[in-house]
Coordinates of C-alpha atoms and ligand atoms in Angstrom, one line a residue:
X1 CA 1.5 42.9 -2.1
X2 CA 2.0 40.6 -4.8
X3 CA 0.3 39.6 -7.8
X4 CA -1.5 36.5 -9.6
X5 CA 0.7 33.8 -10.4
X6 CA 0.5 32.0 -13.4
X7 CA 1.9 28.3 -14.3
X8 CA 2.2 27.9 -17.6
X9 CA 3.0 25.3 -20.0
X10 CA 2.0 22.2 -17.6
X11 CA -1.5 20.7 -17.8
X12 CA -3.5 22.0 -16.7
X13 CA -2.4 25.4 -16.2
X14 CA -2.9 26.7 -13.0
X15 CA -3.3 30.3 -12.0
X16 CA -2.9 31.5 -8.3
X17 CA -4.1 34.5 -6.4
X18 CA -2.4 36.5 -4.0
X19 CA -3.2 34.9 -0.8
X20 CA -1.9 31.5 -2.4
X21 CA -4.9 29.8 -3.7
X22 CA -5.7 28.7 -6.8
X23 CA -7.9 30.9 -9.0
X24 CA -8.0 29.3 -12.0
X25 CA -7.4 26.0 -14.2
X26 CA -7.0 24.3 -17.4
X27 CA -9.0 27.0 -20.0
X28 CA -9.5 29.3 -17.6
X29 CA -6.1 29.7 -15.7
X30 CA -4.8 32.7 -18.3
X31 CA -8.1 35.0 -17.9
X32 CA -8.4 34.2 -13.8
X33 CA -4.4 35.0 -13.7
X34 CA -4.8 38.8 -15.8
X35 CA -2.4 40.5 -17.9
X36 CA -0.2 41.3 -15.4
X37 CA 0.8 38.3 -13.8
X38 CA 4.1 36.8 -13.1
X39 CA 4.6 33.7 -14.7
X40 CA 6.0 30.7 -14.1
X41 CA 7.3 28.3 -17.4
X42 CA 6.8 24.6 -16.6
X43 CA 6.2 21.3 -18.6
X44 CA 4.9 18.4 -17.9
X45 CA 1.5 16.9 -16.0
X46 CA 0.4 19.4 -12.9
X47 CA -1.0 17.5 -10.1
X48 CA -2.2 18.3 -7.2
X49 CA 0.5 18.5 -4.5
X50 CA 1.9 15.0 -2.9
X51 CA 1.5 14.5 0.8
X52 CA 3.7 12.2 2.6
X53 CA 1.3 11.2 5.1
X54 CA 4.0 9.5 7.7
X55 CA 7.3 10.6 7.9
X56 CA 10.4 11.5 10.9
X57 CA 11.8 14.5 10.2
X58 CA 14.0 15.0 13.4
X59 CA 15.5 11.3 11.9
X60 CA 15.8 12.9 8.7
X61 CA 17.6 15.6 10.4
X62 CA 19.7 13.7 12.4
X63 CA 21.6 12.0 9.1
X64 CA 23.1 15.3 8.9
X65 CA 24.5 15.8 12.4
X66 CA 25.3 11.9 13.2
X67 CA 27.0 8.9 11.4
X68 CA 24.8 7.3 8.8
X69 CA 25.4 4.0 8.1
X70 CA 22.6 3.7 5.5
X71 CA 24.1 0.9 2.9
X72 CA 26.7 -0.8 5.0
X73 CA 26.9 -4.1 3.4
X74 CA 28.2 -6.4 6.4
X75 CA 29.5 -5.5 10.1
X76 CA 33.4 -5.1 9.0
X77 CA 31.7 -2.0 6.8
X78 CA 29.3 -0.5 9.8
X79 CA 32.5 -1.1 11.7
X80 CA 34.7 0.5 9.4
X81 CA 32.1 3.3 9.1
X82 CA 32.2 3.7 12.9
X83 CA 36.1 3.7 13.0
X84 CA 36.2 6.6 10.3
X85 CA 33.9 8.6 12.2
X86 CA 35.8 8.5 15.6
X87 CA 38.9 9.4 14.2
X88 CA 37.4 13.1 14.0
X89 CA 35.9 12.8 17.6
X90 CA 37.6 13.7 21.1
X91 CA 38.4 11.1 23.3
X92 CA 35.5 10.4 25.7
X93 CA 32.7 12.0 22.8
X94 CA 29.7 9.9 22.2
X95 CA 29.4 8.7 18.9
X96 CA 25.5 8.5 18.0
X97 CA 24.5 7.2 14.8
X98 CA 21.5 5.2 13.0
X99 CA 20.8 3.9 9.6
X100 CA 22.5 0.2 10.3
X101 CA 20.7 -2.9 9.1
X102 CA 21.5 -6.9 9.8
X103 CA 19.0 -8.2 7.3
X104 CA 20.9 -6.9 4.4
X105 CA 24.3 -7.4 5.8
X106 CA 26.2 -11.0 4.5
X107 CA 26.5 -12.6 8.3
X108 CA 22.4 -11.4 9.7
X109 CA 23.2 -11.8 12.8
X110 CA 22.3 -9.0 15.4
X111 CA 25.9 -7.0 16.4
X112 CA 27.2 -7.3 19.9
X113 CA 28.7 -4.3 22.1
X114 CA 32.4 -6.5 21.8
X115 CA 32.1 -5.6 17.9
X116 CA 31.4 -1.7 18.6
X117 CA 33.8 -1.0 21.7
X118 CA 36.9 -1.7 20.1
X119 CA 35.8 0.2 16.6
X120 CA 34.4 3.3 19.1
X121 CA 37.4 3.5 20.5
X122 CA 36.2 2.4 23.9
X123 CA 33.8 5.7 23.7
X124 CA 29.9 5.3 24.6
X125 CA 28.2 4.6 21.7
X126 CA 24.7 4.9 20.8
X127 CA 23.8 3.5 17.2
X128 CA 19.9 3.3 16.0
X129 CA 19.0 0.6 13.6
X130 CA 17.9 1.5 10.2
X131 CA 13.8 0.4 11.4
X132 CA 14.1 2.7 14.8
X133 CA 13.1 -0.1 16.8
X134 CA 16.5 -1.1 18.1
X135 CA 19.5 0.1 19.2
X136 CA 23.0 -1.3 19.2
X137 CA 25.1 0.2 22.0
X138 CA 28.8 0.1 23.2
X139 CA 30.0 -1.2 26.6
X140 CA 30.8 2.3 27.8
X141 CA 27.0 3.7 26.8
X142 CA 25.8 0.8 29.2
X143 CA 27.8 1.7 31.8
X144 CA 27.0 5.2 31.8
X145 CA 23.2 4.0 31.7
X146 CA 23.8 1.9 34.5
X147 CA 22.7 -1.2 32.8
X148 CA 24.1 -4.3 33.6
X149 CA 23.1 -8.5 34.0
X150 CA 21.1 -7.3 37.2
X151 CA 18.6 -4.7 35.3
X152 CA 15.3 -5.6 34.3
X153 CA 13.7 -5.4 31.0
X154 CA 11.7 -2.7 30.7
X155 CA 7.6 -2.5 30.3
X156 CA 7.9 -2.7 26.1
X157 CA 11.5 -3.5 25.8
X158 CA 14.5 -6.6 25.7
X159 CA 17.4 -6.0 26.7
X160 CA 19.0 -8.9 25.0
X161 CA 21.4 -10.9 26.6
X162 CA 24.1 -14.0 26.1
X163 CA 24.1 -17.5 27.0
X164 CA 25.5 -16.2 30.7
X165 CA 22.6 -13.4 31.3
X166 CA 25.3 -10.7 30.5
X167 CA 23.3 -7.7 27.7
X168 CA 25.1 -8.0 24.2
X169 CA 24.5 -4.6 23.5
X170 CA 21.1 -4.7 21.5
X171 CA 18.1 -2.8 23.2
X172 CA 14.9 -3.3 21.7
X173 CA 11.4 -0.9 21.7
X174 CA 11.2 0.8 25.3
X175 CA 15.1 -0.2 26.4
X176 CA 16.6 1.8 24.1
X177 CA 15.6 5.0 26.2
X178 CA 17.7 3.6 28.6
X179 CA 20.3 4.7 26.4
X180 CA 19.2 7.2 24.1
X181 CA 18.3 9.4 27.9
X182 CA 21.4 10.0 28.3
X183 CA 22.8 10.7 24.8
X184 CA 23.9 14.2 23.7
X185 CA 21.7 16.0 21.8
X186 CA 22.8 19.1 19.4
X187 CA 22.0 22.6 19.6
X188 CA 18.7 24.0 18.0
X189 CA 21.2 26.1 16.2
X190 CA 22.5 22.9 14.4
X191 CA 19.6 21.2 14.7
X192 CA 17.6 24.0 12.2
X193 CA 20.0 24.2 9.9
X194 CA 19.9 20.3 9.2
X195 CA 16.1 20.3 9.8
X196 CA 15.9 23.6 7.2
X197 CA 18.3 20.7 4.7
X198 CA 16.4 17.9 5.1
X199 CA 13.3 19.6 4.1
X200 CA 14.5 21.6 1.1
X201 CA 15.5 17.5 0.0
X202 CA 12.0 16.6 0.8
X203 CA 10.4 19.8 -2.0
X204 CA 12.9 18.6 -4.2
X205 CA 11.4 15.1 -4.3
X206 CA 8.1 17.0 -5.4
X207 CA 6.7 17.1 -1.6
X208 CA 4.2 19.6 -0.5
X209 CA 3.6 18.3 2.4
X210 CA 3.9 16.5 5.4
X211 CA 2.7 14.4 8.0
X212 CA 5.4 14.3 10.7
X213 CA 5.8 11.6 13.5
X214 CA 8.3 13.6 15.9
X215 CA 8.9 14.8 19.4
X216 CA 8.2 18.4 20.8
X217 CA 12.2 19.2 19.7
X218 CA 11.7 18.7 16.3
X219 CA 8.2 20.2 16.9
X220 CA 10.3 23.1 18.2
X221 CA 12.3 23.1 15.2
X222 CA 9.6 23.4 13.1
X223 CA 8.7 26.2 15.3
X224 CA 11.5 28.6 14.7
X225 CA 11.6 27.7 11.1
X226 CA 8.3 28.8 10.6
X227 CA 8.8 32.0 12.2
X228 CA 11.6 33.3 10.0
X229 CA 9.8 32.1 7.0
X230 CA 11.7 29.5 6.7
X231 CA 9.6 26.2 5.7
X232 CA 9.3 24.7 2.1
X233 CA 6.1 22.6 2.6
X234 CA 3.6 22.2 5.2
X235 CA 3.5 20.0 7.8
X236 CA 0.9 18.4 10.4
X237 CA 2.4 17.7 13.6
X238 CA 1.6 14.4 15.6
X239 CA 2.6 14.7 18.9
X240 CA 3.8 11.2 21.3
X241 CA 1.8 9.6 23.3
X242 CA 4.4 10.5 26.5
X243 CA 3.2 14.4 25.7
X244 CA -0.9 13.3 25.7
X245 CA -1.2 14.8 29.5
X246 CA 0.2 18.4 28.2
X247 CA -2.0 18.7 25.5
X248 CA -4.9 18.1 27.7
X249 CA -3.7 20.3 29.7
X250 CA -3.2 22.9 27.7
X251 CA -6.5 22.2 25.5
X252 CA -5.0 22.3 22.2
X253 CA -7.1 20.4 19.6
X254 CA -6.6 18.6 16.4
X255 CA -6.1 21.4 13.4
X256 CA -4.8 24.1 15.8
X257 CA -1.9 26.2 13.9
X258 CA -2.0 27.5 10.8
X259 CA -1.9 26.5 6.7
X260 CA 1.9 25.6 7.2
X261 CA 2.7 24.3 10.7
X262 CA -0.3 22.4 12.6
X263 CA -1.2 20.4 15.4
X264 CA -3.1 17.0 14.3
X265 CA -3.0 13.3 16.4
X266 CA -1.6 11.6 19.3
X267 CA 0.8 8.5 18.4
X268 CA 1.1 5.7 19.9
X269 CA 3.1 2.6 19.1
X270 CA 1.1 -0.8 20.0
X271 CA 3.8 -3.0 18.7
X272 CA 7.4 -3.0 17.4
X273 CA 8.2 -4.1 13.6
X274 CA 9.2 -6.6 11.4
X275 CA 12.7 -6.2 11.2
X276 CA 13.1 -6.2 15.1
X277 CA 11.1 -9.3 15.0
X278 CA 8.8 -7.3 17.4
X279 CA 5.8 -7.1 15.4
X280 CA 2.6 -8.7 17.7
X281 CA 0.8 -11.2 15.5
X282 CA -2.1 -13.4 16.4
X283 CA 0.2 -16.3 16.8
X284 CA 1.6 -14.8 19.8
X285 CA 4.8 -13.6 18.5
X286 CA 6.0 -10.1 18.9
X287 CA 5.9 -7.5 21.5
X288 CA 3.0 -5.6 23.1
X289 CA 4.4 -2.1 23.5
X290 CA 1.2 -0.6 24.5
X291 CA -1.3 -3.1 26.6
X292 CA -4.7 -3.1 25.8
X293 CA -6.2 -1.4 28.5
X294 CA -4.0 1.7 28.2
X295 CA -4.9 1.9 24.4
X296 CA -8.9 2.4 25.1
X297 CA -8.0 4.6 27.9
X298 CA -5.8 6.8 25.3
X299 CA -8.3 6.6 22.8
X300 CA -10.9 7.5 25.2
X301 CA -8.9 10.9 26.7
X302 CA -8.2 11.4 23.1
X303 CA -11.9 11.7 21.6
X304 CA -12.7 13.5 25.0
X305 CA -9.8 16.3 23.8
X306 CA -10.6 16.6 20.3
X307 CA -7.5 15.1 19.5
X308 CA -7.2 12.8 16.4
X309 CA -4.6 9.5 17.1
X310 CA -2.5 7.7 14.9
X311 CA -1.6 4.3 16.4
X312 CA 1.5 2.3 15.0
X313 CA -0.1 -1.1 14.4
X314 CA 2.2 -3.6 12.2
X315 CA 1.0 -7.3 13.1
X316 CA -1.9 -8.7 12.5
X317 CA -2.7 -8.9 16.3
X318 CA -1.8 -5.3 17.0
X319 CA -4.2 -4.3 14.2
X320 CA -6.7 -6.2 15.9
X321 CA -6.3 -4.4 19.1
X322 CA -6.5 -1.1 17.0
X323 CA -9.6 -1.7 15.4
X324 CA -11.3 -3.2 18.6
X325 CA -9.8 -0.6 20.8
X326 CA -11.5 2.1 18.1
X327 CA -15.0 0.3 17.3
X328 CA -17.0 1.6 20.3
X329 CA -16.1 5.6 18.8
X330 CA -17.7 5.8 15.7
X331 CA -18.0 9.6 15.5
X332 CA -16.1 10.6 18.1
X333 CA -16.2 14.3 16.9
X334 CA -17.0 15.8 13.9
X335 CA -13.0 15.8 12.6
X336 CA -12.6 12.5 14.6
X337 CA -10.1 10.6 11.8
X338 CA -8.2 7.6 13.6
X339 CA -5.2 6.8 11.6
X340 CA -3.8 3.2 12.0
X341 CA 0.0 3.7 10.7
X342 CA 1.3 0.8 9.1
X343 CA -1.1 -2.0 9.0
X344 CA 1.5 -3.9 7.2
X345 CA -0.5 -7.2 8.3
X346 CA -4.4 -7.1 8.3
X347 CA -6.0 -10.6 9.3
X348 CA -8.6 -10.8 6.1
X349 CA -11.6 -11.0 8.6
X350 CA -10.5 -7.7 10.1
X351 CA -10.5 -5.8 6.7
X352 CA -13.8 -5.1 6.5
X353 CA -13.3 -3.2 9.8
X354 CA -11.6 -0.2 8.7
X355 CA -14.4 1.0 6.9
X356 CA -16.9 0.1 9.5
X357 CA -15.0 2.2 12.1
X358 CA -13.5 5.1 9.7
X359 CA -9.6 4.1 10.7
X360 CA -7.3 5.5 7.6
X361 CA -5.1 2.9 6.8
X362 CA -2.4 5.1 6.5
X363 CA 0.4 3.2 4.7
X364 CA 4.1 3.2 2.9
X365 CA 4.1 1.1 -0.1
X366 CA 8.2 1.6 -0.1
X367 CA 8.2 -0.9 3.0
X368 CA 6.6 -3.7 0.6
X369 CA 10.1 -3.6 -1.8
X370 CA 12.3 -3.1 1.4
X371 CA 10.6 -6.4 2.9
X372 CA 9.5 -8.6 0.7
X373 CA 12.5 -11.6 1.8
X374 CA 11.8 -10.9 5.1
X375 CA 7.8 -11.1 4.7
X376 CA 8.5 -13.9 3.1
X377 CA 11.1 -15.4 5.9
X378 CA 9.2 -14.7 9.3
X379 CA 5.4 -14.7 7.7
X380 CA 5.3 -17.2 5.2
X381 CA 1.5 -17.6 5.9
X382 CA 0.4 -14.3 5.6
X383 CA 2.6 -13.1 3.1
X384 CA -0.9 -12.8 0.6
X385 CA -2.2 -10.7 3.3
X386 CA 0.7 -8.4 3.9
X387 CA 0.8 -5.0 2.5
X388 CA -2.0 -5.4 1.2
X389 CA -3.2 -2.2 -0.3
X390 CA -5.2 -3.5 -2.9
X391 CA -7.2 -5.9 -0.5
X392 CA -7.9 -2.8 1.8
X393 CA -9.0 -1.1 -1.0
X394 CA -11.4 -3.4 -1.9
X395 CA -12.9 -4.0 1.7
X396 CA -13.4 -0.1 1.9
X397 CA -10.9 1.1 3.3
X398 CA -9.6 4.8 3.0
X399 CA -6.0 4.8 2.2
X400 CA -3.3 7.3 3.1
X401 CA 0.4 6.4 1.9
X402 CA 3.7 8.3 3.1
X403 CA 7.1 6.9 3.1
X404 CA 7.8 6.6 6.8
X405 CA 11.5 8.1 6.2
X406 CA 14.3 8.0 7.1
X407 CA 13.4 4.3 7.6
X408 CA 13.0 4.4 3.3
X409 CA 13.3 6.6 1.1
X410 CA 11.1 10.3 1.0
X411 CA 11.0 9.7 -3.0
X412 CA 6.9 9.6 -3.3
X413 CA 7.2 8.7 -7.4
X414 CA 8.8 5.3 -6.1
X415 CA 6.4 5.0 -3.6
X416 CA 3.2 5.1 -6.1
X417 CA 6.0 2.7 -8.2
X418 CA 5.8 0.5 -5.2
X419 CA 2.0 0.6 -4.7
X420 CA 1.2 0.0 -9.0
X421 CA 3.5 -1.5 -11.1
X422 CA 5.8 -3.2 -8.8
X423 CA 4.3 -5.9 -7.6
X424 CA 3.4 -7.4 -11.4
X425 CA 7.0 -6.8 -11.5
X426 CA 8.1 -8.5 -8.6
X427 CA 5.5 -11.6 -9.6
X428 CA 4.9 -10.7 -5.3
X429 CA 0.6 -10.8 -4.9
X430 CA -0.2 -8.6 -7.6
X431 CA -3.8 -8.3 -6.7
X432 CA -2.4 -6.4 -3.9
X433 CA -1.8 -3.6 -6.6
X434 CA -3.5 -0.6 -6.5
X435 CA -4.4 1.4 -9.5
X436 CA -2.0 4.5 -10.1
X437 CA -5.2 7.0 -10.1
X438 CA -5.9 5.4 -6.2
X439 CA -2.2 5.5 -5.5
X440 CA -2.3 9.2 -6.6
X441 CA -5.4 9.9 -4.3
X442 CA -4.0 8.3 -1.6
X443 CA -0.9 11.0 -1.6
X444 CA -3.1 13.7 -2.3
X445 CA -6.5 14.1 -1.4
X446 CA -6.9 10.8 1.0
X447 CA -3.8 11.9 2.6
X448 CA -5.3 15.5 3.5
X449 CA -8.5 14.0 4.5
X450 CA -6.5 12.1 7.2
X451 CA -5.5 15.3 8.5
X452 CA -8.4 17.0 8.4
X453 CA -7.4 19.4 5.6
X454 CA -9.9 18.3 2.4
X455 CA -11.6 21.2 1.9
X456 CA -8.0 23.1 1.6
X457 CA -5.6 20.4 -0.3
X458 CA -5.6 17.4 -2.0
X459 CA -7.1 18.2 -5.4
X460 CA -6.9 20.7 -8.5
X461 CA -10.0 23.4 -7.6
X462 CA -10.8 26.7 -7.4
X463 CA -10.4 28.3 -3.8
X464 CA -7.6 25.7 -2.7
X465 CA -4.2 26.1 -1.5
X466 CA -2.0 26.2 -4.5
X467 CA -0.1 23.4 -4.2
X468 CA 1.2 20.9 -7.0
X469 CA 3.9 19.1 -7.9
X470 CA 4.8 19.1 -11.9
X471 CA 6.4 15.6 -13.1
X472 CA 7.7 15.6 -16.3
X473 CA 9.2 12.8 -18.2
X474 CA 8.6 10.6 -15.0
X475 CA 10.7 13.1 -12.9
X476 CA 9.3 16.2 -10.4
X477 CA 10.4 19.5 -11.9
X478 CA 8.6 21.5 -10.1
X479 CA 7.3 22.0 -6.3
X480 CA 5.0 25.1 -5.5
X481 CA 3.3 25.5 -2.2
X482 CA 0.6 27.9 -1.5
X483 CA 1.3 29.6 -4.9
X484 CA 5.1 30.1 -4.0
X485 CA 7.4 28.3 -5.7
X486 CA 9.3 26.0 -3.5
X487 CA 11.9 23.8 -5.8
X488 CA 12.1 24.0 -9.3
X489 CA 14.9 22.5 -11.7
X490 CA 17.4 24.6 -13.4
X491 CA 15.9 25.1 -17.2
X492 CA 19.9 24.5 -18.2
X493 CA 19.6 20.8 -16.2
X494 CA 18.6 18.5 -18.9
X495 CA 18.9 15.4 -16.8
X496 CA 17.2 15.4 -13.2
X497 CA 20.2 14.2 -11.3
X498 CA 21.7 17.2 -11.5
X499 CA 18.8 19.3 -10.6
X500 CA 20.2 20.5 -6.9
X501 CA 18.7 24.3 -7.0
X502 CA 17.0 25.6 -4.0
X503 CA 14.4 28.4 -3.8
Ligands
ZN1 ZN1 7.3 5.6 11.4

């Protein structure tokens, strides 16, 4: 068995016992750690380990076995993208990709299945758009799907269409499963090993842990990496709302698993987002993904289960729903924690709600940079009300941020960035600036209570898990989970680009 840990030369110094909590801090880490402890030499300010509290991780994994056209700068460059990435393919392979985004190309128009056919080589084609709330698709994917002029739009979804009723190739919300049913998926081999990358990147960035928005694949994934030892941070597990009926089924509740790999909330999307233009706001506009009688009736099956739910509310309106959908549960259960994921627009006469009944606002401060012209484009009157941490803050509310990745970027130091100093910067609302101590509670210890896990993470104590990520200089250099270390940056790299070491 192992020894006491000792982490010397940050501050505080932390010292961690065998079964991966901490023992002992600040004055009292060297005595609590004993003479013959290993030791670990760090520098820089210890704090308690981040927590992204909304992330994908089977899209993070996906980058690395599908075409990512993150930062193409017009359609010829997604195009030219595509063609680059077929020229390795077999003739009637699918090409599946994601990572595309109109709003930042030079013509912002939405991409046709014309465009993608003749760069895809006539192949089916299934490309996700950088949000995950469309999909652009070729000609030969819609065959294969049999959609055509004469197929209805799904409950949830548009299939758009031209001038003469024919679909153009862009599937929004619920009509891209038509599509991505169909599409290939990769082995779990292949799928682990770009699951086990992804989340070595993730410790890297100075994450400890995670709150992941996945299916039961990647939930499988997380599975088998568990078992051979094989995960860098921890992460909660919140299962789809299509997968409710098996969990009741089965009777698993919120916080079943372990310290590393657990079982937490139901999600459910009630509207689309902002870049689809499918986000439902109270004047009407948007899409209703999830009416609201289904939404009490999940809520209600939920609470019944002991499972916690973590609904995907962007517009005003859909937040609405959330919070009247949630009011008649108070406490549910005694670890009954409603999470509503996004809340990028809060009416100000709802904000006082979240408080009143105990939803997290669980949000990604990243999203504010990402969208500020397009806030400002398509909801020029609530742009004061949009992202508005600060203003949640003040009514009450418990906040828990995450990054929602691969939509932005996993880097948590620009997300407190994004949530502080940014918007003085960006002259965009700055009273909707949080402080950089609340920013740092919301990806530590409010981001564990919105999973449950409070008495075990989130803060520097005695009796904790031992997790902390060490920033130095404004950069992480160090990521230790449960007392191990999980990423820490070559002592010969003085600059942290070229820190790239694993454990
Ligand atoms: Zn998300």
């Amino acid at each position: 068995m192992r020894g006491a840990l000792l982490f010397a030369g940050c501050k505080p110094e932390v010292a961690a016992g065998p079964d991966g909590r901490i023992i002992g801090i600040g004055g009292r880490a060297r005595a609590a750690a004993g003479r013959g402890a290993e030791v670990v030499r760090l520098r820089g300010t210890t704090w308690p380990g981040l927590i992204d509290a909304h992330i994908h991780l089977e899209g993070l994994a996906e980058r690395h076995l599908t075409l990512d056209m993150t930062g193409a700068r017009s359609l010829d460059d997604a195009l030219g993208r595509v063609k680059k990435w077929v020229a390795g393919l077999q003739k009637h392979s699918w090409v599946v990709g994601s990572g595309w985004y109109n709003d930042a190309w030079t013509d912002t128009a939405f991409p046709s299945r014309q465009d993608l056919d003749k760069a895809a080589g006539n192949r089916p084609a299934y490309l996700g758009r950088k949000d995950g709330h469309s999909a652009w698709v070729s000609s030969a994917a819609m065959k294969q799907a049999g959609i055509d002029r004469s197929t209805d739009d799904p409950p949830g979804g548009v299939i758009d269409r031209d001038e003469r009723g024919e679909p153009t190739g862009i599937l929004r919300e619920t009509a891209m499963h038509l599509v991505a049913a169909i599409v290939p998926r990769a082995t779990d081999t292949d799928l682990d090993a770009a699951m086990a990358r992804s989340l070595a990147a993730l410790a890297r960035l100075g994450l400890t842990s995670v709150h992941s928005m996945d299916t039961a694949r990647g939930f499988g994934s997380f599975q088998r990496l568990h078992a051979r030892g094989k995960l860098p941070l921890r992460i909660t597990y919140n299962l789809p709302l299509a997968d409710l009926h098996h969990a009741e089924r089965i009777g698993v509740r919120s916080g079943w698993g372990d310290e590393w790999l657990r079982i937490w909330g139901v999600k459910a999307f009630l509207d689309g987002s902002l870049g689809s233009r499918t986000a439902e706001m109270l004047d009407g506009s948007g899409t209703v993904r999830l009416p609201q009688q289904e939404l009490v009736d999940m809520i209600d099956r939920c609470a019944r289960a002991e499972l916690n739910v973590c609904l995907h509310a962007i517009g005003d309106g859909a937040v609405r729903r959330a919070l009247d959908a949630l009011a008649p549960h108070g406490r549910a259960w005694r670890y009954w924690r409603p999470r509503i994921e996004h809340a990028q627009c809060v009416d100000p006469k709802d904000m006082r709600r979240f408080a009143r009944v105990g939803a997290i606002a669980s949000m990604q401060p990243i999203h504010a940079v990402a969208d500020r012209d397009l806030a400002e484009e398509y909801w020029p009157k609530v742009s004061a009300h949009a992202y508005a941490w600060g203003a949640l803050e003040r009514a009450g509310a418990r906040l828990a941020f995450g990054s929602d990745a691969p939509v932005e970027t996993a880097d948590p130091l620009l997300g407190i960035d994004a949530a502080t100093a940014w918007r003085r910067r960006a002259k965009w609302h700055a009273d909707l600036a949080v402080s950089r101590a609340l920013a740092l509670r919301s990806y530590t210890s409010s981001a564990a209570y919105a999973v449950g896990m409070e008495r075990d993470l989130g803060a520097l104590r005695e009796g904790m898990l031992c997790d902390l990520t060490v920033v130095d200089d404004g950069s992480v250099v160090a990521t230790v989970v449960g007392g191990r270390v999980s990423w820490m940056r070559k002592p010969s790299a003085a600059s942290p680009r070229s820190a790239a070491g694993a454990r």
